[in-house]
Structures are given as C-alpha cells and as structure tokens.
mmCIF file with all atom_site columns, C-alpha atoms in Angstrom:
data_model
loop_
_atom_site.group_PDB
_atom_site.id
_atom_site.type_symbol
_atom_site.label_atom_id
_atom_site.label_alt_id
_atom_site.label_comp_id
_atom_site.label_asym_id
_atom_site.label_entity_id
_atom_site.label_seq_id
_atom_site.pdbx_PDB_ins_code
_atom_site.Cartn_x
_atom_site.Cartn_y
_atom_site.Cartn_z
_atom_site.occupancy
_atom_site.B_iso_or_equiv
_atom_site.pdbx_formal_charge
_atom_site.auth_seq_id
_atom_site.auth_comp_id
_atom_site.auth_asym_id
_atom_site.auth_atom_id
_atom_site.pdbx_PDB_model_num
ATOM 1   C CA . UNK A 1 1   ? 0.000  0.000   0.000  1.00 0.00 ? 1   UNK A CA 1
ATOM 2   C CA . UNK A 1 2   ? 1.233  3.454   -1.043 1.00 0.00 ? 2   UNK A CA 1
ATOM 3   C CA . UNK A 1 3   ? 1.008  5.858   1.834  1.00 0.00 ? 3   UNK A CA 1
ATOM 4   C CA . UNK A 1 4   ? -0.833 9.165   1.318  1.00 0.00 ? 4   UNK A CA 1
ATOM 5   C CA . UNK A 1 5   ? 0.263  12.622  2.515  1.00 0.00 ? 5   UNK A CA 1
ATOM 6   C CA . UNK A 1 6   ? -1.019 14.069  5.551  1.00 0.00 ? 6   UNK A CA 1
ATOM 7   C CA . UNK A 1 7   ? -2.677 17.399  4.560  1.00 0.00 ? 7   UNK A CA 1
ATOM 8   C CA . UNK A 1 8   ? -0.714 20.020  4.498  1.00 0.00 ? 8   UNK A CA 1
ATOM 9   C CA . UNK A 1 9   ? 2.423  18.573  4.102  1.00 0.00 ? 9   UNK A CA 1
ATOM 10  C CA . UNK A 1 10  ? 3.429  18.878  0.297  1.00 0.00 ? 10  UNK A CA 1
ATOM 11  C CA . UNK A 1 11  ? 2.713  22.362  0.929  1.00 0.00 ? 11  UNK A CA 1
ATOM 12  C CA . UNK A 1 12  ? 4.745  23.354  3.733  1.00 0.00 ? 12  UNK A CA 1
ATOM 13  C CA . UNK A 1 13  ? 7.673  21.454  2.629  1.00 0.00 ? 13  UNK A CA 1
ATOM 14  C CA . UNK A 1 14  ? 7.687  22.980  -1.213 1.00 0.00 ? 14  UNK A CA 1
ATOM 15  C CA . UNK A 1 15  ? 7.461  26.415  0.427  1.00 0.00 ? 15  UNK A CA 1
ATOM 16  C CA . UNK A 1 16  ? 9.991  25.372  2.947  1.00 0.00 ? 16  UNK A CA 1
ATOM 17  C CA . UNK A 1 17  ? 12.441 24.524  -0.676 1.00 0.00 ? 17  UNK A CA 1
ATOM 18  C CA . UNK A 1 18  ? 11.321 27.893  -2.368 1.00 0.00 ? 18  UNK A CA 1
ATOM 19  C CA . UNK A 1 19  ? 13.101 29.536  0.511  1.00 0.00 ? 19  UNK A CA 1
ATOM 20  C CA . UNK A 1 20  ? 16.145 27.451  0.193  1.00 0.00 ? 20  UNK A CA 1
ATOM 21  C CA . UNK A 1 21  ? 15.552 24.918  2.692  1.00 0.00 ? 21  UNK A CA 1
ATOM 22  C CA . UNK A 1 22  ? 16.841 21.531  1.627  1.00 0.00 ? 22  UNK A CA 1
ATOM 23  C CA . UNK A 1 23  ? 14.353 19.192  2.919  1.00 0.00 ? 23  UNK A CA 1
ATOM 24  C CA . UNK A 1 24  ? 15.871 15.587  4.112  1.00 0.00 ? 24  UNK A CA 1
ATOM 25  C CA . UNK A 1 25  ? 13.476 12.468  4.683  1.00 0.00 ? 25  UNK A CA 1
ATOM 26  C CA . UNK A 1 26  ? 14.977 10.510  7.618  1.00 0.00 ? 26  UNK A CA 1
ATOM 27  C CA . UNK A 1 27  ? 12.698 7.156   7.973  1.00 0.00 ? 27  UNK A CA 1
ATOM 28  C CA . UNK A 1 28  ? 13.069 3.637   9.638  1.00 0.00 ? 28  UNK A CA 1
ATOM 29  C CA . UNK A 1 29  ? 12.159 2.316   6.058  1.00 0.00 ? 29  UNK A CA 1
ATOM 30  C CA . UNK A 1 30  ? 14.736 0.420   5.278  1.00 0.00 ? 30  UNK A CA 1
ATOM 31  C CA . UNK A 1 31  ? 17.363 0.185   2.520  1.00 0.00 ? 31  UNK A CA 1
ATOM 32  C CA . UNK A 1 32  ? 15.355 -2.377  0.040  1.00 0.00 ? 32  UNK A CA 1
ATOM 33  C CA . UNK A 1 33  ? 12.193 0.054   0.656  1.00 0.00 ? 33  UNK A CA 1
ATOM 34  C CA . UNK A 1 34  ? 14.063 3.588   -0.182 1.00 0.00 ? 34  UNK A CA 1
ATOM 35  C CA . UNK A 1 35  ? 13.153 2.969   -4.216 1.00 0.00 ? 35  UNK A CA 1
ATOM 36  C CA . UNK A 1 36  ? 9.424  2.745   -3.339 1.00 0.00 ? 36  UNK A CA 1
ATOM 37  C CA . UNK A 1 37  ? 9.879  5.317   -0.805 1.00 0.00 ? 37  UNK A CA 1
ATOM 38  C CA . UNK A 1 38  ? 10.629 7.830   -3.213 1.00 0.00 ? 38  UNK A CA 1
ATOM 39  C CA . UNK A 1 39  ? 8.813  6.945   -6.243 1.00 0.00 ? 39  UNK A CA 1
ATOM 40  C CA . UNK A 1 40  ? 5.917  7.609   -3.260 1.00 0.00 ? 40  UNK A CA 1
ATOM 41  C CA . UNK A 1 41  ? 7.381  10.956  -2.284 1.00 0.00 ? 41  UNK A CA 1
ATOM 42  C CA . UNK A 1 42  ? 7.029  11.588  -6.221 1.00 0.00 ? 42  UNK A CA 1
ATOM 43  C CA . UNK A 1 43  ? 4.028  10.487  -6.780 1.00 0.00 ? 43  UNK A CA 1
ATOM 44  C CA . UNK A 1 44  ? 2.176  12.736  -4.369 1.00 0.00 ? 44  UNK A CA 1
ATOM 45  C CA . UNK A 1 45  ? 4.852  16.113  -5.022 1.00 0.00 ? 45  UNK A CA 1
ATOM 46  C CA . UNK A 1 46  ? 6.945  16.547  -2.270 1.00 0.00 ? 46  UNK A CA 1
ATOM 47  C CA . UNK A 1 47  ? 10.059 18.212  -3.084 1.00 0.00 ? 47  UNK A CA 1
ATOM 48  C CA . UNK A 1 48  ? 13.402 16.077  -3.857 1.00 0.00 ? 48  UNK A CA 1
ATOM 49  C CA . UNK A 1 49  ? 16.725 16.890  -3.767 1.00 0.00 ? 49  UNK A CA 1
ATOM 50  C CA . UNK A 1 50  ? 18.383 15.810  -7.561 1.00 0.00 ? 50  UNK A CA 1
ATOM 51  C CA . UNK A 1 51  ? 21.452 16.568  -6.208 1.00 0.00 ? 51  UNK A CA 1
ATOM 52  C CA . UNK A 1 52  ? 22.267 15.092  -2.946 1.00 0.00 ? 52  UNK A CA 1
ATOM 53  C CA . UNK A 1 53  ? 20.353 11.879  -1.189 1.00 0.00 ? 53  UNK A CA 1
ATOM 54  C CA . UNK A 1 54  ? 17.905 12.962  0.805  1.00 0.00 ? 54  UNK A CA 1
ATOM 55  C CA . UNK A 1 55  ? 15.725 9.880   1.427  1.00 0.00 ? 55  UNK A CA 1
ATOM 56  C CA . UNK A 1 56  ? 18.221 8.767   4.252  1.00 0.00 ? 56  UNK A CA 1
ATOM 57  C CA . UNK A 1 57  ? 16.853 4.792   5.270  1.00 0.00 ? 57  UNK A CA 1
ATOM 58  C CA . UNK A 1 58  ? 17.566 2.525   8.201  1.00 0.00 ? 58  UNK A CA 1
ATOM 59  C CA . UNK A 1 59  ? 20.175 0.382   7.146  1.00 0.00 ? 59  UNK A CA 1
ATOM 60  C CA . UNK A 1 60  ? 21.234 2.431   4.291  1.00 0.00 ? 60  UNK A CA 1
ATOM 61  C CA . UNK A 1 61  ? 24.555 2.584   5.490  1.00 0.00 ? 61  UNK A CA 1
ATOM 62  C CA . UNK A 1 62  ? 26.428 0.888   7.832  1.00 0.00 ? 62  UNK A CA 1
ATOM 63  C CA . UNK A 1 63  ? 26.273 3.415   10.751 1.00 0.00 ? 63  UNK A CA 1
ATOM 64  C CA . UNK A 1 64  ? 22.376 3.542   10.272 1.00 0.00 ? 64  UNK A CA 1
ATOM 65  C CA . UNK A 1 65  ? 21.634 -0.101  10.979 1.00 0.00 ? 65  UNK A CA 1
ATOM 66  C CA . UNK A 1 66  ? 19.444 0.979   13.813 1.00 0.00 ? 66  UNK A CA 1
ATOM 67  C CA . UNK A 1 67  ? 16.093 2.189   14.016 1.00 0.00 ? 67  UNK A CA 1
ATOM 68  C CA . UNK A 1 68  ? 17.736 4.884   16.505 1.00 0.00 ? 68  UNK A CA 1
ATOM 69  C CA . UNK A 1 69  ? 17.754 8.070   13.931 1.00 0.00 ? 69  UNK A CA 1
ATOM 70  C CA . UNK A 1 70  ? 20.781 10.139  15.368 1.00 0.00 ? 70  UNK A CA 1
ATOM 71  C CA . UNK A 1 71  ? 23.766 8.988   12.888 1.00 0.00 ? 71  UNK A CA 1
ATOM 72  C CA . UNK A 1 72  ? 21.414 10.041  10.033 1.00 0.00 ? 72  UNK A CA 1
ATOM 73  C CA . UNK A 1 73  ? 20.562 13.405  11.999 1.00 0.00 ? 73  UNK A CA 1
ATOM 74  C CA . UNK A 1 74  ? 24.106 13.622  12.420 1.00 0.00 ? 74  UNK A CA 1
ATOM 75  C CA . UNK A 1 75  ? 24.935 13.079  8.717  1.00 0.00 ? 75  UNK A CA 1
ATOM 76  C CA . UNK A 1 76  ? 23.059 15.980  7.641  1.00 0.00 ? 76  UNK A CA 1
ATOM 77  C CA . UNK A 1 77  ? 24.227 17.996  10.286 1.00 0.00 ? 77  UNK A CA 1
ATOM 78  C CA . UNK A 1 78  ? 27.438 18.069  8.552  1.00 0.00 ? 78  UNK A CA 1
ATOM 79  C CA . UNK A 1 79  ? 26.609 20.178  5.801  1.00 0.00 ? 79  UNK A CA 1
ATOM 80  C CA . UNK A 1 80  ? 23.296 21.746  6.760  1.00 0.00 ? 80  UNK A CA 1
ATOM 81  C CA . UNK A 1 81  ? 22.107 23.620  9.412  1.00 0.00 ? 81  UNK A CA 1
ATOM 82  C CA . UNK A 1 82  ? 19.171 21.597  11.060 1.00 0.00 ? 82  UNK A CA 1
ATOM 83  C CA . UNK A 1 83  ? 16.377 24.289  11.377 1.00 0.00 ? 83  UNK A CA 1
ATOM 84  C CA . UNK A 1 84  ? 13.215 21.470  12.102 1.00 0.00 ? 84  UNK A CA 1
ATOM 85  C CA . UNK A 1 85  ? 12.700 18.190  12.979 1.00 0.00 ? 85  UNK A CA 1
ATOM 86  C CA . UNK A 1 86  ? 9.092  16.771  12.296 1.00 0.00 ? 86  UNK A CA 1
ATOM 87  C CA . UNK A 1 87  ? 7.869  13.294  13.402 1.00 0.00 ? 87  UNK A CA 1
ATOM 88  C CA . UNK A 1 88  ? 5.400  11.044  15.711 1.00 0.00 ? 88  UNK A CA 1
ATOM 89  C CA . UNK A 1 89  ? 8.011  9.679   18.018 1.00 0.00 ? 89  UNK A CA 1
ATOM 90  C CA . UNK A 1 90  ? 10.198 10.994  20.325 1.00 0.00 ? 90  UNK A CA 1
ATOM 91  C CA . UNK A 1 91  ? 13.067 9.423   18.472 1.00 0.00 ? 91  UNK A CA 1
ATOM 92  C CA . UNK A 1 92  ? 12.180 11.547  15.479 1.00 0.00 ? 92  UNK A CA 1
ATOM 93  C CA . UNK A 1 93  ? 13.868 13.886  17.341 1.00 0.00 ? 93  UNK A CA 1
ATOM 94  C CA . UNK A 1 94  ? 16.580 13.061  19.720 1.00 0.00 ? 94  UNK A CA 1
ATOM 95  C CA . UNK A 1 95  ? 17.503 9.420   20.954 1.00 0.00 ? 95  UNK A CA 1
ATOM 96  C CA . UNK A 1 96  ? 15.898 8.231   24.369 1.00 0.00 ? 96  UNK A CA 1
ATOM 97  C CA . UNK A 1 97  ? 16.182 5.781   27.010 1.00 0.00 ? 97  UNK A CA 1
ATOM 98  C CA . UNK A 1 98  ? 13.385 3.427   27.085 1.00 0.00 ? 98  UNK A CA 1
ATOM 99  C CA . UNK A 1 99  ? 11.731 4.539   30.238 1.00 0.00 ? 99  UNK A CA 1
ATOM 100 C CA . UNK A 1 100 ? 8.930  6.787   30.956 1.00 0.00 ? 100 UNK A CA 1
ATOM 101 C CA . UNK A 1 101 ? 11.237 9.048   33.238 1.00 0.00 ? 101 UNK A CA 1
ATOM 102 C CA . UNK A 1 102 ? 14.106 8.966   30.627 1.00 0.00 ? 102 UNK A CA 1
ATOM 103 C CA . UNK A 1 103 ? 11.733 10.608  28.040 1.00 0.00 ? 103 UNK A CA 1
ATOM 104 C CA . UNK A 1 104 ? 9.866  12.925  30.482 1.00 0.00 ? 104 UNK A CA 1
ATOM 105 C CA . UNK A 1 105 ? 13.391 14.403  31.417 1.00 0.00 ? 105 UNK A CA 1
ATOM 106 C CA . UNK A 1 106 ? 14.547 14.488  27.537 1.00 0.00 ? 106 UNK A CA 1
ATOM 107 C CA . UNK A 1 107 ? 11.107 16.300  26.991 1.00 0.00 ? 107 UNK A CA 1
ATOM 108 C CA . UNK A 1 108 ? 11.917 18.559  29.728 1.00 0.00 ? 108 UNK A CA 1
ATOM 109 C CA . UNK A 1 109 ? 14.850 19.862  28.581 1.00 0.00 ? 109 UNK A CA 1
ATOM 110 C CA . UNK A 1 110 ? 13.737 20.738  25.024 1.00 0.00 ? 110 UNK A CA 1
ATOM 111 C CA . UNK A 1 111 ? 10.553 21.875  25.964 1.00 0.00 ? 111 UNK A CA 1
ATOM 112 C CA . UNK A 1 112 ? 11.247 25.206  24.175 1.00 0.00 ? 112 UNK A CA 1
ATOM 113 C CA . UNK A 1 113 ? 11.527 22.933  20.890 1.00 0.00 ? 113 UNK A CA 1
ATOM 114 C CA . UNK A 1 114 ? 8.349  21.608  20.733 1.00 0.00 ? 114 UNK A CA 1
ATOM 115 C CA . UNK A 1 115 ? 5.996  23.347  18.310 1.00 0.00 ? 115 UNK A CA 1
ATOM 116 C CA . UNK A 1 116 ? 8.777  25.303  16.627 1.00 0.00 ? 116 UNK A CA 1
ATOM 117 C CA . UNK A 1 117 ? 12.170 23.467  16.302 1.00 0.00 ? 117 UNK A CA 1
ATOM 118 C CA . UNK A 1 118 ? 10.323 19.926  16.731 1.00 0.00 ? 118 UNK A CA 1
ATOM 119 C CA . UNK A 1 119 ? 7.057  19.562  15.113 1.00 0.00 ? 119 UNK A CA 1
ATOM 120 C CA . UNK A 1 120 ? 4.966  16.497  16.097 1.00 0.00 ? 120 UNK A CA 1
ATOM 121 C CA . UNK A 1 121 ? 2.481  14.377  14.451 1.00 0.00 ? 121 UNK A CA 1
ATOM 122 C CA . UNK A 1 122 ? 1.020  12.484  17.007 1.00 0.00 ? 122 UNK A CA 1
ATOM 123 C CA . UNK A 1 123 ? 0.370  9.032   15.717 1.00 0.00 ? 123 UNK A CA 1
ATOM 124 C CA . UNK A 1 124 ? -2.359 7.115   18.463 1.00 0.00 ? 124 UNK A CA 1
ATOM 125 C CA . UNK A 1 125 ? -1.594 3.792   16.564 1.00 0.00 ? 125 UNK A CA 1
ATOM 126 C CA . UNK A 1 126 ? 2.001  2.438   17.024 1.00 0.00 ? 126 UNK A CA 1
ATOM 127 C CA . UNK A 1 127 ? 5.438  3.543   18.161 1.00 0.00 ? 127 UNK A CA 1
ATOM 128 C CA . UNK A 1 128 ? 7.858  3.066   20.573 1.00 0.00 ? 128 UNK A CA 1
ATOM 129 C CA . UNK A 1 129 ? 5.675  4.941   22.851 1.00 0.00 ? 129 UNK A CA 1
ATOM 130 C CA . UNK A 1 130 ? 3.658  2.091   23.356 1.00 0.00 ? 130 UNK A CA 1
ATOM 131 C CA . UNK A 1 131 ? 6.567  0.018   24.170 1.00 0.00 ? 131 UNK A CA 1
ATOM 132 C CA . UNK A 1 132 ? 7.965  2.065   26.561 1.00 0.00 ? 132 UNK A CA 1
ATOM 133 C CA . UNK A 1 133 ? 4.565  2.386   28.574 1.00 0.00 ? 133 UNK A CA 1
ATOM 134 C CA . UNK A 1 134 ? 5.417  -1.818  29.226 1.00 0.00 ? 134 UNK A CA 1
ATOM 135 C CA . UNK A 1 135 ? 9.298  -0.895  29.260 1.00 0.00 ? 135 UNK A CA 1
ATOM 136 C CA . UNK A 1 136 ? 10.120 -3.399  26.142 1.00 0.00 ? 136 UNK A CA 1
ATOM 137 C CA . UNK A 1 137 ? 8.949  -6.368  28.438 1.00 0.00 ? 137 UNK A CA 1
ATOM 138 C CA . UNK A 1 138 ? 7.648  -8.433  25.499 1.00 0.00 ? 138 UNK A CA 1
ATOM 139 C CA . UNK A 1 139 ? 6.731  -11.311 27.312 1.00 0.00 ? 139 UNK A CA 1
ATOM 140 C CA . UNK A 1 140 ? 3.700  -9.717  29.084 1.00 0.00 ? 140 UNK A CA 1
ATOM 141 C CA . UNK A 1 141 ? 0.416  -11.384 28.251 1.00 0.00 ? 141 UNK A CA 1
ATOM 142 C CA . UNK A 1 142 ? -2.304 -9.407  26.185 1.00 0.00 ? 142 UNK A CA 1
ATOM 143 C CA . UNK A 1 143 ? -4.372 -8.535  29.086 1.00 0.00 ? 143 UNK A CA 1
ATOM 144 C CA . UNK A 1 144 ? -1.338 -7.287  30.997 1.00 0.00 ? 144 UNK A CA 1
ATOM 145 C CA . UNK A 1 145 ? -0.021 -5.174  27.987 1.00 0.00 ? 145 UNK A CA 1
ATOM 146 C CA . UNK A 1 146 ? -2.933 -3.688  27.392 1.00 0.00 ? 146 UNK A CA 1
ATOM 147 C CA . UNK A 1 147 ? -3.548 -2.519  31.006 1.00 0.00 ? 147 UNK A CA 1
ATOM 148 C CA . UNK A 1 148 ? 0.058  -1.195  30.746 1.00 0.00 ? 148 UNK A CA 1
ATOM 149 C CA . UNK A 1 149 ? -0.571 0.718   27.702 1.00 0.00 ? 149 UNK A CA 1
ATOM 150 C CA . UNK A 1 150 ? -4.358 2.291   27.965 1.00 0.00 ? 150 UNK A CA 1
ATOM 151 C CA . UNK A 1 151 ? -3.753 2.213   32.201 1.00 0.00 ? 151 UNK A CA 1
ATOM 152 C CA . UNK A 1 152 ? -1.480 5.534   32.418 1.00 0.00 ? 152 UNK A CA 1
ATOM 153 C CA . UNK A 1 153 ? -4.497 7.467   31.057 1.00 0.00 ? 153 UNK A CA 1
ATOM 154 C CA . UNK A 1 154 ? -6.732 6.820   34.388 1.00 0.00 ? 154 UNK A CA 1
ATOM 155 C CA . UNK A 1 155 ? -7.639 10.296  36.211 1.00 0.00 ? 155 UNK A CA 1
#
C-alpha cells in the first residue's frame, strides 16, 4: 500500500524549498524500501533533492543499521544547518532511554523545541511509545499489555 500525505504537508515542505531549505526524509524504512519510498514521495509532489540523497533509510549505510535516527541526523548535520525536525516519536527527534522518566526528562529539557524546532504528528496507533509504557517487556500477556498501555491514562 502506497502511503498518502497528511494534509498540508506537500505544501509546507515545497514552500519550505522555495526559501532554500533543503528538505531531508529521515525514515526507519529500510534500505530495500528507499526505491518505493521515493517513487511515493514523487508520486504525491513533495520536493526532492536531484542533487544530494535525501531519502536517508535505516540500514542504508552501515552506521544507520538501527532504528535509533541520530547517525542520520548527524549526517546531515554536517553540511546543513538543522532548522526542524518533524515526526510522531520521540526518536524523530533526539535518541531516548526506554523509560517513561528517561523521556519525560529528555522532553523537559527541550521543551522550548516543541511546536517550533520539533514539530509532532502524534500518531495514536504504534510507536515506541507504546513500548515504553510496558518498558520493552515483550513477554507480558495481552491482558497485561494492554492494562500497561491504555492504564497511564486513568484520572
């Protein structure tokens, strides 16, 4: 399934490149999906790079084997000045420990970032913010998982 833009999008980021801004797409697609990834990027008009790689997958390279995004933040840091980060997980951003006081003291500290400097798209369906809510303990049974992930929200 190709997946669609979210509205809004195509046309922040092609204003974003009339202004000079050289937009980079930093996903946890990996290397065998980066063809598709762009003919998709393409096919619905955002704005890409013909002169440098942009599309910057997991696995890629060497260094970006993991899902963790920083050696590919850290790549175009190099030779571009990061003005925004946008994303639906905390790791879009900046790496974090797997805990939910790890990433309440990461989110304290860039506070100032959020809604300028780091733009989130809050996705309610996965991400690793689910998996920290259980703290990566995969052998919990459904019923125990689930009270885990939906029991935080109690008043």
């Amino acid at each position: 399934d190709l997946a669609e833009a979210i509205p809004g999008a195509v046309d922040y980021l092609r204003a974003a490149t009339a202004r000079g801004v050289t937009v980079f797409y930093v996903t946890n697609r990996t290397a065998p999906e980066e063809a598709v990834t762009r003919r998709n990027l393409e096919r619905l008009g955002f704005p890409l790079s013909t002169d440098l790689d942009v599309v910057l997958v997991k696995g890629e390279r060497p260094a970006w084997a993991r899902s963790d995004k920083t050696s590919r933040r850290a790549e175009v840091a190099k030779t571009h000045r990061i003005l925004q980060l946008i994303g639906d997980n905390l790791g879009d951003f900046a790496e974090a420990e797997p805990t939910p006081e790890a990433r309440a003291a990461l989110l304290d500290t860039h506070v100032g970032f959020i809604g300028s400097r780091w733009i989130v798209l809050p996705n309610p369906t996965y991400g690793d913010w689910e998996t920290v809510l259980y703290r990566k303990d995969y052998s919990l049974g459904a019923e125990e998982a689930r009270e885990r992930k939906w029991g935080w929200m109690r008043y």
